[in-house]
mmCIF file of C-alpha atoms in Angstrom:
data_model
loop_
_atom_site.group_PDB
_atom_site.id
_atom_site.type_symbol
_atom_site.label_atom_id
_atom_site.label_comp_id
_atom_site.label_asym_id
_atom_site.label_seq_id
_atom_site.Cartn_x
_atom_site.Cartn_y
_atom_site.Cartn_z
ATOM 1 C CA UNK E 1 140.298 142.820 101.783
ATOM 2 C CA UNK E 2 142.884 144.363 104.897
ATOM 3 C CA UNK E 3 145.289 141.650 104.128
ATOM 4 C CA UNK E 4 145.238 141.598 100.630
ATOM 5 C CA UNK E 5 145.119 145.506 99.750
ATOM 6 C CA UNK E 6 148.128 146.100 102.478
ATOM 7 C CA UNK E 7 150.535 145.185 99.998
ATOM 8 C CA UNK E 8 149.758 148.129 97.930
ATOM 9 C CA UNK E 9 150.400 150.584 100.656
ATOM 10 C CA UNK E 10 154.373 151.843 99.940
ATOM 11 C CA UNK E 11 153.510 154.469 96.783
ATOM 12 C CA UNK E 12 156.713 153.320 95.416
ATOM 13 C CA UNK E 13 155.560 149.861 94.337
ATOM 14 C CA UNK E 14 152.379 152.020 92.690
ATOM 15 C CA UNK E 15 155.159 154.238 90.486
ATOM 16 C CA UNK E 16 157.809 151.999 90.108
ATOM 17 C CA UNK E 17 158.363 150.310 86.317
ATOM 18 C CA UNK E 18 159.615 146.933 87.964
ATOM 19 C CA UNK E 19 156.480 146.537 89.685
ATOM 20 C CA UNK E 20 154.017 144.193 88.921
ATOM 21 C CA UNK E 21 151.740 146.944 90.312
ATOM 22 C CA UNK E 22 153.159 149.864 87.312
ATOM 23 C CA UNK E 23 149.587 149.730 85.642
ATOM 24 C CA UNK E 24 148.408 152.129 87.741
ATOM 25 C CA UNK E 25 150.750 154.423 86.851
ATOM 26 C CA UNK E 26 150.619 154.202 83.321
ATOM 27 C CA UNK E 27 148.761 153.238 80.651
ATOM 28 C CA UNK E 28 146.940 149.755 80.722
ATOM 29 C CA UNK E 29 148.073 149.232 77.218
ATOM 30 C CA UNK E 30 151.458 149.219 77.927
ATOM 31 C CA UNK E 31 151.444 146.209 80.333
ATOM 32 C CA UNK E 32 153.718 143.500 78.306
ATOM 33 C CA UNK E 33 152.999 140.756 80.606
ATOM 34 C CA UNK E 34 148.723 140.718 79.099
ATOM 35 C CA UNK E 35 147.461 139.961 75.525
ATOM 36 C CA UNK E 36 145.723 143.090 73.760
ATOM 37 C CA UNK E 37 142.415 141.350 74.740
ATOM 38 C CA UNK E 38 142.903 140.709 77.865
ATOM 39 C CA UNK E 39 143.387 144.605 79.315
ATOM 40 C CA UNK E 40 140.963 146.904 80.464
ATOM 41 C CA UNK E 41 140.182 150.451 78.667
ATOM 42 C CA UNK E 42 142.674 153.414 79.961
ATOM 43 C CA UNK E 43 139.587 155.170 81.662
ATOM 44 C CA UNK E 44 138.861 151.383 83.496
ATOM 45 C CA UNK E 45 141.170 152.548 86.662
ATOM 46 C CA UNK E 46 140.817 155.513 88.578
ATOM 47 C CA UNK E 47 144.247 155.950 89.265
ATOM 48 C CA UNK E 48 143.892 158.909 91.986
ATOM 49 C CA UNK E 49 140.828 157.422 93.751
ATOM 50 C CA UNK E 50 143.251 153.791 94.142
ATOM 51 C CA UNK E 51 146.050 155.591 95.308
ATOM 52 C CA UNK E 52 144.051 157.863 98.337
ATOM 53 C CA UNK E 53 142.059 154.223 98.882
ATOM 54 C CA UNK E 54 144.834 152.562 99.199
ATOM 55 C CA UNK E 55 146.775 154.939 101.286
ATOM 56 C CA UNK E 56 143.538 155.859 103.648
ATOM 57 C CA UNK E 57 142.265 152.583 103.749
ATOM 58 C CA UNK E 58 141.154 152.759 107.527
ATOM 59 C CA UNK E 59 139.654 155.978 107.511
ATOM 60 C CA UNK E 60 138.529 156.100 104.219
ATOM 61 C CA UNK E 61 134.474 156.544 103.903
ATOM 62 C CA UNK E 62 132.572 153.408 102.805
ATOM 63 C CA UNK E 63 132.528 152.600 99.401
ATOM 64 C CA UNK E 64 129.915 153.076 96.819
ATOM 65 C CA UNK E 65 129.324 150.705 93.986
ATOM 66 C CA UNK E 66 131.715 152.354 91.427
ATOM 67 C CA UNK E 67 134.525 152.561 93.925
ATOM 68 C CA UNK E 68 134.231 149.277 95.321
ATOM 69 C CA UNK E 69 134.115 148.265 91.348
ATOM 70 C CA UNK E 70 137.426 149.990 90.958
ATOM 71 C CA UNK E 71 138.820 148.102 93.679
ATOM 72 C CA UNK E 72 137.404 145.060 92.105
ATOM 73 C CA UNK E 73 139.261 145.827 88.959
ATOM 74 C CA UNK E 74 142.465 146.342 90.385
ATOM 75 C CA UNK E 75 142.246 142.625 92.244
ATOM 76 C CA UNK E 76 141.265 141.112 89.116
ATOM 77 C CA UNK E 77 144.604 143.560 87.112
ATOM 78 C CA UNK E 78 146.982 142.284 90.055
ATOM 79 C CA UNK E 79 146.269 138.404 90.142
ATOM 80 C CA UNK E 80 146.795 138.132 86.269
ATOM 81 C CA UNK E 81 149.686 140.044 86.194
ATOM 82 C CA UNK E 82 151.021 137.879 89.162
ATOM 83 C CA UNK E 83 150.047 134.924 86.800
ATOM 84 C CA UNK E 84 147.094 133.899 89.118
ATOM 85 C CA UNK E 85 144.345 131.405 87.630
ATOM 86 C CA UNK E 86 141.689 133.877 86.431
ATOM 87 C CA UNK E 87 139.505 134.164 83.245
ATOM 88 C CA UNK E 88 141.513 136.003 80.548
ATOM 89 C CA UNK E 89 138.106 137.779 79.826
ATOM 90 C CA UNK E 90 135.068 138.732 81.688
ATOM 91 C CA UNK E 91 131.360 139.375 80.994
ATOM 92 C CA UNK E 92 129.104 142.414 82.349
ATOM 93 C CA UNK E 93 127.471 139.145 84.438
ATOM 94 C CA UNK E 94 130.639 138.154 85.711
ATOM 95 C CA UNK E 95 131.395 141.602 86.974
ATOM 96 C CA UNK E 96 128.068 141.621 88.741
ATOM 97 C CA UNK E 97 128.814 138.469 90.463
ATOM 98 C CA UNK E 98 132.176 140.219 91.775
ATOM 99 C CA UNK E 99 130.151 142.981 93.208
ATOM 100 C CA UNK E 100 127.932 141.115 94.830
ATOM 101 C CA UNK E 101 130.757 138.769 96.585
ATOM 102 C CA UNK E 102 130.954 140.252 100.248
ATOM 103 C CA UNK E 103 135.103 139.259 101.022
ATOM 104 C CA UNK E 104 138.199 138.905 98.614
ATOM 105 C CA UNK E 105 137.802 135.355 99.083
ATOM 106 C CA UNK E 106 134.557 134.460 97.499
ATOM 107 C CA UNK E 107 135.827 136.773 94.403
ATOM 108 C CA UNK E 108 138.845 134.339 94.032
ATOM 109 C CA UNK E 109 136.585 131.705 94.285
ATOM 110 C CA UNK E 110 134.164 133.154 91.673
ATOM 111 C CA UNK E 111 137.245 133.620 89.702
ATOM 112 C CA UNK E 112 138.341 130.827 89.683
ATOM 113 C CA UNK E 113 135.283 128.708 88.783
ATOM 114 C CA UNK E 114 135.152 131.436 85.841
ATOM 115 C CA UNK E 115 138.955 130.145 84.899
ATOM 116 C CA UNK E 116 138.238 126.729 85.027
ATOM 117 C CA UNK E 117 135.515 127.336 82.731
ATOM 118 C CA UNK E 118 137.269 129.027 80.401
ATOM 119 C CA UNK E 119 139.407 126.419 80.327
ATOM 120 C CA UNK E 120 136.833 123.153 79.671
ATOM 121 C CA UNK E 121 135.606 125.463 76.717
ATOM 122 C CA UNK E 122 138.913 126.041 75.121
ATOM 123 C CA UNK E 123 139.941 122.436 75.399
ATOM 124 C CA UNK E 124 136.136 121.188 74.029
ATOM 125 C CA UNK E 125 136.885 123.928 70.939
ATOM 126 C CA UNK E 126 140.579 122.106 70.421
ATOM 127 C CA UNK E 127 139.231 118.861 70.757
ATOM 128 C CA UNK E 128 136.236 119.730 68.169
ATOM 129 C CA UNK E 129 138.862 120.857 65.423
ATOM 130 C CA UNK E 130 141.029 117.780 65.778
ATOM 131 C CA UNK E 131 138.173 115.719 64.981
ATOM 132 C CA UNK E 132 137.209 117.444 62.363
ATOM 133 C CA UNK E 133 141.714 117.860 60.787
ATOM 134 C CA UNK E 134 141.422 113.891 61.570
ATOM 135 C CA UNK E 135 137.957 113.889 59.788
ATOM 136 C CA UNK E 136 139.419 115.779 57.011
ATOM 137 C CA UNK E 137 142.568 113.821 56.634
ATOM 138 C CA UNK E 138 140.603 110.428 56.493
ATOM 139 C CA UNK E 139 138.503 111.733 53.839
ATOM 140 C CA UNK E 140 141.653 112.844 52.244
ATOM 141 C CA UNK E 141 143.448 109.441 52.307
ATOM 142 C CA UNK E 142 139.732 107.557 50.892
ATOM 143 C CA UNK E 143 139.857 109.950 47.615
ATOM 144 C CA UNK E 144 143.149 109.027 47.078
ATOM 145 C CA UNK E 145 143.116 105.877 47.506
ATOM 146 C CA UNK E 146 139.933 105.282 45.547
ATOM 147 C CA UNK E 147 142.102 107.535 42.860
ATOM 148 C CA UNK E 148 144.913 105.316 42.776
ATOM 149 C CA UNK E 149 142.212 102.403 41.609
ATOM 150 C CA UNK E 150 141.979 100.800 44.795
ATOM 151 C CA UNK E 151 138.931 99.636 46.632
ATOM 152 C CA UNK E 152 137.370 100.749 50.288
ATOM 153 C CA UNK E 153 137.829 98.104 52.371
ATOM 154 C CA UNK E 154 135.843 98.689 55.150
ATOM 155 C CA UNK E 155 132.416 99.896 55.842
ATOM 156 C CA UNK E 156 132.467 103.476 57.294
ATOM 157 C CA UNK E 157 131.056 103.179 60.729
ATOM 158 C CA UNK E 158 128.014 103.067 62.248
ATOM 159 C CA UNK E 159 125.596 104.128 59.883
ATOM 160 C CA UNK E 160 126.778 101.358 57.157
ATOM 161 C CA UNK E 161 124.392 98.275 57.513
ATOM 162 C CA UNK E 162 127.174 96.215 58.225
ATOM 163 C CA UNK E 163 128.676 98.721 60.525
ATOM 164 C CA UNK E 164 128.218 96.562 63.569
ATOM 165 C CA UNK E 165 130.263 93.423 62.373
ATOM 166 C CA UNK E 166 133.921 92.551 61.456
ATOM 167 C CA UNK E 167 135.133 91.781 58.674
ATOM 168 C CA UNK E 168 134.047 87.821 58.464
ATOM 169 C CA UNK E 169 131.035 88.593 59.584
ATOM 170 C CA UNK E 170 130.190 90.649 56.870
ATOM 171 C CA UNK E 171 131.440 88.626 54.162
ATOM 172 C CA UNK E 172 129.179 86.060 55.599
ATOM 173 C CA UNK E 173 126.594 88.139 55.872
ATOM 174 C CA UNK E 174 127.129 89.291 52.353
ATOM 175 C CA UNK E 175 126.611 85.875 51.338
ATOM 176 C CA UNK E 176 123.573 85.095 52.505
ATOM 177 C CA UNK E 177 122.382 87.656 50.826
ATOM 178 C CA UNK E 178 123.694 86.680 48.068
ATOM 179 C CA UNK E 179 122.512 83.294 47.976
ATOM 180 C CA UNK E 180 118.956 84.440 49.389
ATOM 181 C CA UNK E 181 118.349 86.920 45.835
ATOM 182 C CA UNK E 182 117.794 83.085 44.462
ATOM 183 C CA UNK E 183 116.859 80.800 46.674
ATOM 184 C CA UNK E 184 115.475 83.764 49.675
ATOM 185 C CA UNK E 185 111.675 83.704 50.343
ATOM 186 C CA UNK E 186 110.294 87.407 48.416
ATOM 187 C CA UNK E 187 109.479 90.320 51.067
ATOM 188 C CA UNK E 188 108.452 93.272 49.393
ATOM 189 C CA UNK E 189 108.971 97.127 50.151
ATOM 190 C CA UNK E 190 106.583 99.381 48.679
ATOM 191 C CA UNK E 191 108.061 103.047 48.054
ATOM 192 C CA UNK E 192 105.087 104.867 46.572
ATOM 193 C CA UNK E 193 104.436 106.851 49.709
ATOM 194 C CA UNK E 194 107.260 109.572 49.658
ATOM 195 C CA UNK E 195 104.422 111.794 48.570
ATOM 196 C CA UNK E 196 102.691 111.681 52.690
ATOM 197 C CA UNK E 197 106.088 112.050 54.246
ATOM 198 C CA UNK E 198 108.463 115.148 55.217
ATOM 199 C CA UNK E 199 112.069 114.671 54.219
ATOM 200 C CA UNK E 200 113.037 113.805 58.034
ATOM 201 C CA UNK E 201 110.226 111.092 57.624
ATOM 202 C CA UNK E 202 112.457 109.763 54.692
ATOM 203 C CA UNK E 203 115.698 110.322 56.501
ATOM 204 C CA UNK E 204 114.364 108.150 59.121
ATOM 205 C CA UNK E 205 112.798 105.060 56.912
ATOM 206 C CA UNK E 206 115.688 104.981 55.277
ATOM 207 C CA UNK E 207 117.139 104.361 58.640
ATOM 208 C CA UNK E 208 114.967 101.995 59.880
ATOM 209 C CA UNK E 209 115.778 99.791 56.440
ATOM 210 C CA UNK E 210 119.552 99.966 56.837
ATOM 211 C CA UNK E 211 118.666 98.127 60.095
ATOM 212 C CA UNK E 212 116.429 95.957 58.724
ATOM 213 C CA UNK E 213 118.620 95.188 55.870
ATOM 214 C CA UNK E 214 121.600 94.256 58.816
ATOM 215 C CA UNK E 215 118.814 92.371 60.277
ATOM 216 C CA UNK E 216 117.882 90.058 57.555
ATOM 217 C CA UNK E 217 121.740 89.312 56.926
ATOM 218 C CA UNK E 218 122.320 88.193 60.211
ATOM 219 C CA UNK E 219 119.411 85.032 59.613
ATOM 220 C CA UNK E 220 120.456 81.902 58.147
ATOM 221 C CA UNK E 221 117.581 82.101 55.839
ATOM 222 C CA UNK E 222 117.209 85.801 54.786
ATOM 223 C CA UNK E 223 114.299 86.924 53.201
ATOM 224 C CA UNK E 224 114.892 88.619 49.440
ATOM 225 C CA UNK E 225 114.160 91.785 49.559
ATOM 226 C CA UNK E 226 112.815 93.824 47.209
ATOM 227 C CA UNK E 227 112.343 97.833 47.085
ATOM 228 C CA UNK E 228 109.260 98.497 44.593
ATOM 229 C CA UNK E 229 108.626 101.937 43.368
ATOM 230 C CA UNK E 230 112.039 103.508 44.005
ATOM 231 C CA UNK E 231 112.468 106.381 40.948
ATOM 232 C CA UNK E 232 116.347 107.483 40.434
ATOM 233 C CA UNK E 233 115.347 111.165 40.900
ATOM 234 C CA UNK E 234 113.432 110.684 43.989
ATOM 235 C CA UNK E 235 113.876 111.974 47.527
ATOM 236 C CA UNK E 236 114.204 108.218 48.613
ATOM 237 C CA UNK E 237 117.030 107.508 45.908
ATOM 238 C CA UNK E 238 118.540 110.522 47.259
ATOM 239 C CA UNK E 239 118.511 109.465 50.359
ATOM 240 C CA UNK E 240 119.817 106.564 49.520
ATOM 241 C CA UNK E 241 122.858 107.848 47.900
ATOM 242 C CA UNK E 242 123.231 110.564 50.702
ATOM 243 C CA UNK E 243 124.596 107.414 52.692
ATOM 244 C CA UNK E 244 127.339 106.554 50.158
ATOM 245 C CA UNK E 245 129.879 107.441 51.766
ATOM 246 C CA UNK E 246 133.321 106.219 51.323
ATOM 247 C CA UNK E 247 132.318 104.013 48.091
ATOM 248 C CA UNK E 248 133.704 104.999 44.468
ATOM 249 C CA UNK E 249 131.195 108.124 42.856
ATOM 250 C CA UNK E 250 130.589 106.183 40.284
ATOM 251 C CA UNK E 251 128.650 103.345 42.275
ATOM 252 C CA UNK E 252 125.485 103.929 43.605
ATOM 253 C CA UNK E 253 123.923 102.743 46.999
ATOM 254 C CA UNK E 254 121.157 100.510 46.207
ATOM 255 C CA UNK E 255 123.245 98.898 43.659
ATOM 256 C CA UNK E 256 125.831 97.676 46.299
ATOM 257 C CA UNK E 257 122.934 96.020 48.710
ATOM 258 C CA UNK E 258 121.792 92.465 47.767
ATOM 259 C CA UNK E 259 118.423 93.953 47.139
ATOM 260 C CA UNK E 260 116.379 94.050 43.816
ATOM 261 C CA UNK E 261 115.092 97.740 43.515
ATOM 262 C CA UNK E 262 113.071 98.498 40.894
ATOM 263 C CA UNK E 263 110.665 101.546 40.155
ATOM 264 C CA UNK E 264 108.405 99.045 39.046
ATOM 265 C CA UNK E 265 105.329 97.932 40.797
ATOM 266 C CA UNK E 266 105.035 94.421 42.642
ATOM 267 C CA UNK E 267 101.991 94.011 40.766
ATOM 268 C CA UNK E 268 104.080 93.462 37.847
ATOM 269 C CA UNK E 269 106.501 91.485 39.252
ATOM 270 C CA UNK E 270 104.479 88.753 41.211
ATOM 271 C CA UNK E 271 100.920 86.708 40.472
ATOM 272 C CA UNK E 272 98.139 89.240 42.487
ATOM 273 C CA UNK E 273 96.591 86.081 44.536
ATOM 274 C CA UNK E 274 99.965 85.272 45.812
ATOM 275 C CA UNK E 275 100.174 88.986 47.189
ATOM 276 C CA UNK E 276 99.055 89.933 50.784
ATOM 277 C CA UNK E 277 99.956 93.536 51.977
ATOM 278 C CA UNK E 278 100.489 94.203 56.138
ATOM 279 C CA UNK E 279 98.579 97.179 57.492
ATOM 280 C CA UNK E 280 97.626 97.747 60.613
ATOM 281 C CA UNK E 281 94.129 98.610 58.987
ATOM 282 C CA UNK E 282 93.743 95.553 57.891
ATOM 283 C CA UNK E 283 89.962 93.614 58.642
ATOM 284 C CA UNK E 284 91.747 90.352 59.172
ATOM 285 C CA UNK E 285 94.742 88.785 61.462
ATOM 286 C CA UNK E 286 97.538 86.825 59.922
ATOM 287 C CA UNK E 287 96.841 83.909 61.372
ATOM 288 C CA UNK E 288 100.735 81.932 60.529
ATOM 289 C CA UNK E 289 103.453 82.193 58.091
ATOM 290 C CA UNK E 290 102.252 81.628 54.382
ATOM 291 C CA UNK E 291 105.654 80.569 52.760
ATOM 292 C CA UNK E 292 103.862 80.648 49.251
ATOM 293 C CA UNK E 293 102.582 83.936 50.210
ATOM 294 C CA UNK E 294 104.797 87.594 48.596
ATOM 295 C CA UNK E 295 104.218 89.621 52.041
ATOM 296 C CA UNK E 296 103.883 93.261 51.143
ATOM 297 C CA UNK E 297 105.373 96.279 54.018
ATOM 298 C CA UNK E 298 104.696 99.819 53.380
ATOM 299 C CA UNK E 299 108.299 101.670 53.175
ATOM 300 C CA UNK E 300 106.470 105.008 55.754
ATOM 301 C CA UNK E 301 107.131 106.903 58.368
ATOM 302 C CA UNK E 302 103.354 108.462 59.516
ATOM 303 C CA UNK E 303 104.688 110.389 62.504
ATOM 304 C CA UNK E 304 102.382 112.902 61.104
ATOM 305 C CA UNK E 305 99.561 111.498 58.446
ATOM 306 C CA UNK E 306 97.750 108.989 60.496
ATOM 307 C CA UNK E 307 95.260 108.050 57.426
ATOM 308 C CA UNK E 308 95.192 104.777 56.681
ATOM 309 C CA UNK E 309 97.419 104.808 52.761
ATOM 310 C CA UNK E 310 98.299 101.894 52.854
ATOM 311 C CA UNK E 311 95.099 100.015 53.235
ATOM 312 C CA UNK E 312 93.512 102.289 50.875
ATOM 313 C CA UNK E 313 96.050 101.291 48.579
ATOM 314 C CA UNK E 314 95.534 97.389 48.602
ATOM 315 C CA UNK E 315 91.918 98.517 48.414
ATOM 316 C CA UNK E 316 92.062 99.815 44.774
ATOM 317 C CA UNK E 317 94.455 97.296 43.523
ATOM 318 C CA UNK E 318 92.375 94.640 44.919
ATOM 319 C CA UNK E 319 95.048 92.745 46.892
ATOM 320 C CA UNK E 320 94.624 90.761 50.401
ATOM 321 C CA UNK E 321 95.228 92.324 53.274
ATOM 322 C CA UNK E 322 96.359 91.065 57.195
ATOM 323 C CA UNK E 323 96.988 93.040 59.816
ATOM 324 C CA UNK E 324 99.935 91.231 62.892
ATOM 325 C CA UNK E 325 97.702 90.101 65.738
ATOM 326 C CA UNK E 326 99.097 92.891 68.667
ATOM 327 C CA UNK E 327 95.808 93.174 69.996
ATOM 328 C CA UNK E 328 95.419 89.586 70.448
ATOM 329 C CA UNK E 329 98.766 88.650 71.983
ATOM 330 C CA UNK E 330 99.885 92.058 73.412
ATOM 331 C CA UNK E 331 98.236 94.198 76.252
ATOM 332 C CA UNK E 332 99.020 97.354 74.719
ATOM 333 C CA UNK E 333 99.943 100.182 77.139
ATOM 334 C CA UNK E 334 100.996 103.882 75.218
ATOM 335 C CA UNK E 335 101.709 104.961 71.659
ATOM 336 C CA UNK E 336 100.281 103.958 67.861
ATOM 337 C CA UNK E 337 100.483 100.407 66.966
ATOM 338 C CA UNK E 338 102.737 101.199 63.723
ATOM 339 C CA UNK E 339 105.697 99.471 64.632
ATOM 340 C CA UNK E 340 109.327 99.916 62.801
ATOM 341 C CA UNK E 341 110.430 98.482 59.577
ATOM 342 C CA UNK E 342 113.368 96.881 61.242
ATOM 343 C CA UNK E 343 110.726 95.645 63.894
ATOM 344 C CA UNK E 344 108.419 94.369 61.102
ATOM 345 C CA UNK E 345 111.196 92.418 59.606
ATOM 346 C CA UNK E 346 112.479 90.778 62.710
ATOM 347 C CA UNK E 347 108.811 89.444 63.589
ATOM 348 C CA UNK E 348 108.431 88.328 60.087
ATOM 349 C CA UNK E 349 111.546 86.567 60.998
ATOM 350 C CA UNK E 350 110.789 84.891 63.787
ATOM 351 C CA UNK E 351 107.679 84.139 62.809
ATOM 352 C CA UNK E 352 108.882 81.960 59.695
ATOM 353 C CA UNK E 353 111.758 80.552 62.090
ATOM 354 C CA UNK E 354 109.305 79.354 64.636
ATOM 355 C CA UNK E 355 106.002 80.087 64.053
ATOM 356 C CA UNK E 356 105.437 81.193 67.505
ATOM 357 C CA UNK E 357 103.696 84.503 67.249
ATOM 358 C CA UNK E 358 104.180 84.772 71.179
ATOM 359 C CA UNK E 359 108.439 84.927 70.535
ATOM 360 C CA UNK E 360 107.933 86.570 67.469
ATOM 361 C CA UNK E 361 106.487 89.668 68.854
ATOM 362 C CA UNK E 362 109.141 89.952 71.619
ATOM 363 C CA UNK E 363 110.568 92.546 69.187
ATOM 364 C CA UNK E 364 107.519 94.559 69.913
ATOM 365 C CA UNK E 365 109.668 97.746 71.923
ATOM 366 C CA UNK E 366 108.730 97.132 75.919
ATOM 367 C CA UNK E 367 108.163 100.527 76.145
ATOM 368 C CA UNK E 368 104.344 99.708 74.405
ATOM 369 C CA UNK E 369 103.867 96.991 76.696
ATOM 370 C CA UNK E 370 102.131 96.753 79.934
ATOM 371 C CA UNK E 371 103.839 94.462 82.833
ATOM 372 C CA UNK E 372 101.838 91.743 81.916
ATOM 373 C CA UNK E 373 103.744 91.095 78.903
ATOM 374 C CA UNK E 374 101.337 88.760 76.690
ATOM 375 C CA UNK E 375 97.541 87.885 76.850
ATOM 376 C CA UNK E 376 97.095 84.068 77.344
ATOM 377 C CA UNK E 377 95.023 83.259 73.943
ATOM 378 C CA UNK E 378 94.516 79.410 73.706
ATOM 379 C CA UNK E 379 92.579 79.506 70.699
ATOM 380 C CA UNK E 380 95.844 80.090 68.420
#
C-alpha cells in the first residue's frame, strides 16, 4: 500500500481544487467528475484521520477495521476519479471482500472482476431491450400489414408446425394435407380428457400435436387427422388459439390446419367395429397395420393421473382395444411406457410404410432403452 498511498503525501494535492485528490477536502457531492450514484455519503471519509494516515504513514499505529476501511474507501474514491476500471457501485459484500484482501493489489484485482461484471450485466440488460424494441417493431409492422389487407406470409418461427421448413416445403407439405383430408387413411384424436390434466399438461399436448401434425406432413401418405371432442370454449381451443400468432384475428387456429376438428364424438362419425382405440392398458397387442381399421389416440398428458382413462373409456363405449407391442420388441430400461403423441404418430407411420414393427419403434426415445436395443422375437 507504501507505493500507492506515497502519492498522497504533499498536503497540497489533499487541499488543492485542481486535484484529482480535492474530495477530501470538500464535500463528496461536489466531485463533477462522478454521477450522483456513484459517490459516497459526506460522513463516508474521515477527512482528519486520512490526512494524519497519510502524513504518518510509517509510524502510524496499526490499523483497525474502520480505519483500514477508510483507507479502502479512499483507493476505491481515487481510481474512479482517475478514470480507473472499477464498479460504479458496490455492495456491503463487496466491501467485505476489500477488507479481507491483504495488499492493494488483490483489491484492484477484486475490483476489477467486480467492473467487468458490471459490465456483462449492463450489456445482457441492453441486449434484452433490443430484442424486445425489435420484438415490438415486428409485431408492429404484422398489424399493419394485416391492416392494409395483406396476408402473413411466413410462419412465425419455431413454434409454427411448419416452422422447420422453407417456403416450398411447406406448400408441399400443405398439400399433402390437403389431398390426404380425402384420400388420407382416418387417425383419430380424442379430446375428452382436459378434465384429468393441469393447464401445463394442455400446454404441452398441444405441443406434442403441433409436432405430430409437422410430422404427418412430411409423409408421402399422411394420415387424416381428426381432433374429436374439441369444444370452442375449452382450455384446449384456447390453447389452440394461444398459438395464433401472426395470422389475421379473425381466423382461428384449428381452422388453418388440414385437420377436421369437431366437438363431436368419433362414435358418430365412424362404424363402431371399424374403431380400435391404443392404450397402453390394453389386454391385447396390435399385431400389424389394419388399413380398414379408424385407429383411436388419446389427446393426454398423465404426468400426474396414472389411472388408466383411456381404457376405461373404450370399456363403456364398447370399442376394441390394442395396446403397441414395447414389451415384446423393446427391453425397457427407466420411465412409464406412455410414449408422445408425436412419437405415437411416427410409429403409426412407419408401421403402415413398412410394416416392420422392429423400424417402427426406433422412434421409441433411447433414453427408455437398454443397450441391447430390441428383443429377438421370431414368432412375429
Amino acid at each position: 500500500m507504501a507505493s500507492f498511498l506515497g502519492r498522497f503525501r504533499p498536503l497540497i494535492a489533499l487541499t488543492s481544487r485542481s486535484s484529482p485528490f480535492r474530495c477530501l477536502s470538500q464535500s463528496p457531492f461536489q466531485c463533477n467528475s462522478l454521477n450522483s450514484s456513484d459517490r459516497v455519503k459526506p460522513d463516508d471519509l474521515d477527512r482528519a484521520f486520512l490526512l494524519n494516515y497519510l502524513k504518518n504513514k510509517e509510524t502510524h499505529a496499526p490499523l483497525n477495521t474502520e480505519q483500514k476501511l477508510q483507507v479502502i474507501k479512499l483507493e476505491y474514491r481515487v481510481m474512479q476519479e482517475n478514470g480507473a476500471a472499477v464498479p460504479s457501485h458496490l455492495e456491503e459484500t463487496d466491501w467485505q471482500r476489500l477488507l479481507e484482501a491483504t495488499s492493494l493489489n488483490s483489491r484492484k484485482k477484486i475490483l476489477f472482476s467486480l467492473y467487468r461484471r458490471e459490465k456483462f450485466k449492463d450489456k445482457k440488460h441492453r441486449t434484452q431491450e433490443e430484442r424486445l424494441e425489435a420484438r415490438d417493431l415486428r409485431q408492429k409492422e404484422l398489424v399493419e400489414k394485416i391492416a392494409r389487407g395483406e396476408a402473413p406470409t411466413t410462419y412465425p418461427g419455431h413454434k409454427s408446425p411448419f416452422g422447420h421448413m422453407t417456403g416450398p416445403l411447406k406448400a408441399v407439405s400443405r398439400n399433402r394435407l390437403a389431398r390426404s383430408m380425402v384420400f388420407g387413411i382416418p387417425l383419430v384424436f380424442d379430446f375428452s380428457f382436459e378434465h384429468v390434466m393441469r393447464p401445463t399438461d394442455i400446454r404441452n399436448m398441444i405441443d406434442q400435436l403441433l409436432s405430430a401434425y409437422g410430422d404427418n406432413g412430411n409423409n408421402l401418405e399422411p394420415f387424416h387427422l381428426h381432433f374429436c371432442g374439441i369444444h370452442d370454449t375449452s382450455s384446449t381451443a384456447n390453447a389452440f388459439e394461444s398459438r395464433k400468432y401472426n395470422l389475421p384475428t379473425d381466423t382461428s387456429f384449428l381452422d388453418n390446419m388440414f385437420v377436421t376438428h369437431t366437438k363431436h364424438s368419433y362414435l358418430d362419425m365412424f362404424p363402431r367395429d371399424r374403431l380400435v382405440y391404443l392404450t397402453p392398458d390394453a389386454p391385447h397387442e396390435m399385431e400389424n397395420f389394419d388399413s380398414d381399421a379408424v385407429y383411436i389416440v388419446g389427446a393426454l398428458v398423465d404426468k400426474q393421473d396414472k389411472r388408466p382413462v383411456t381404457m376405461s373409456k373404450a370399456k363403456r363405449e364398447g370399442i376394441r382395444t390394442a395396446r403397441l407391442p414395447l414389451d415384446r420388441y423393446l427391453s425397457w430400461k427407466q420411465g412409464s411406457k406412455s410414449l408422445c403423441l408425436d412419437q405415437i404418430l411416427r410409429i403409426l407411420l412407419t408401421l403402415r410404410d413398412t410394416g416392420d414393427w422392429i423400424k417402427a419403434l426406433e422412434h421409441v426415445p433411447k433414453r427408455k432403452i437398454r443397450p441391447e436395443d430390441f428383443m429377438n422375437d421370431d414368432s412375429y
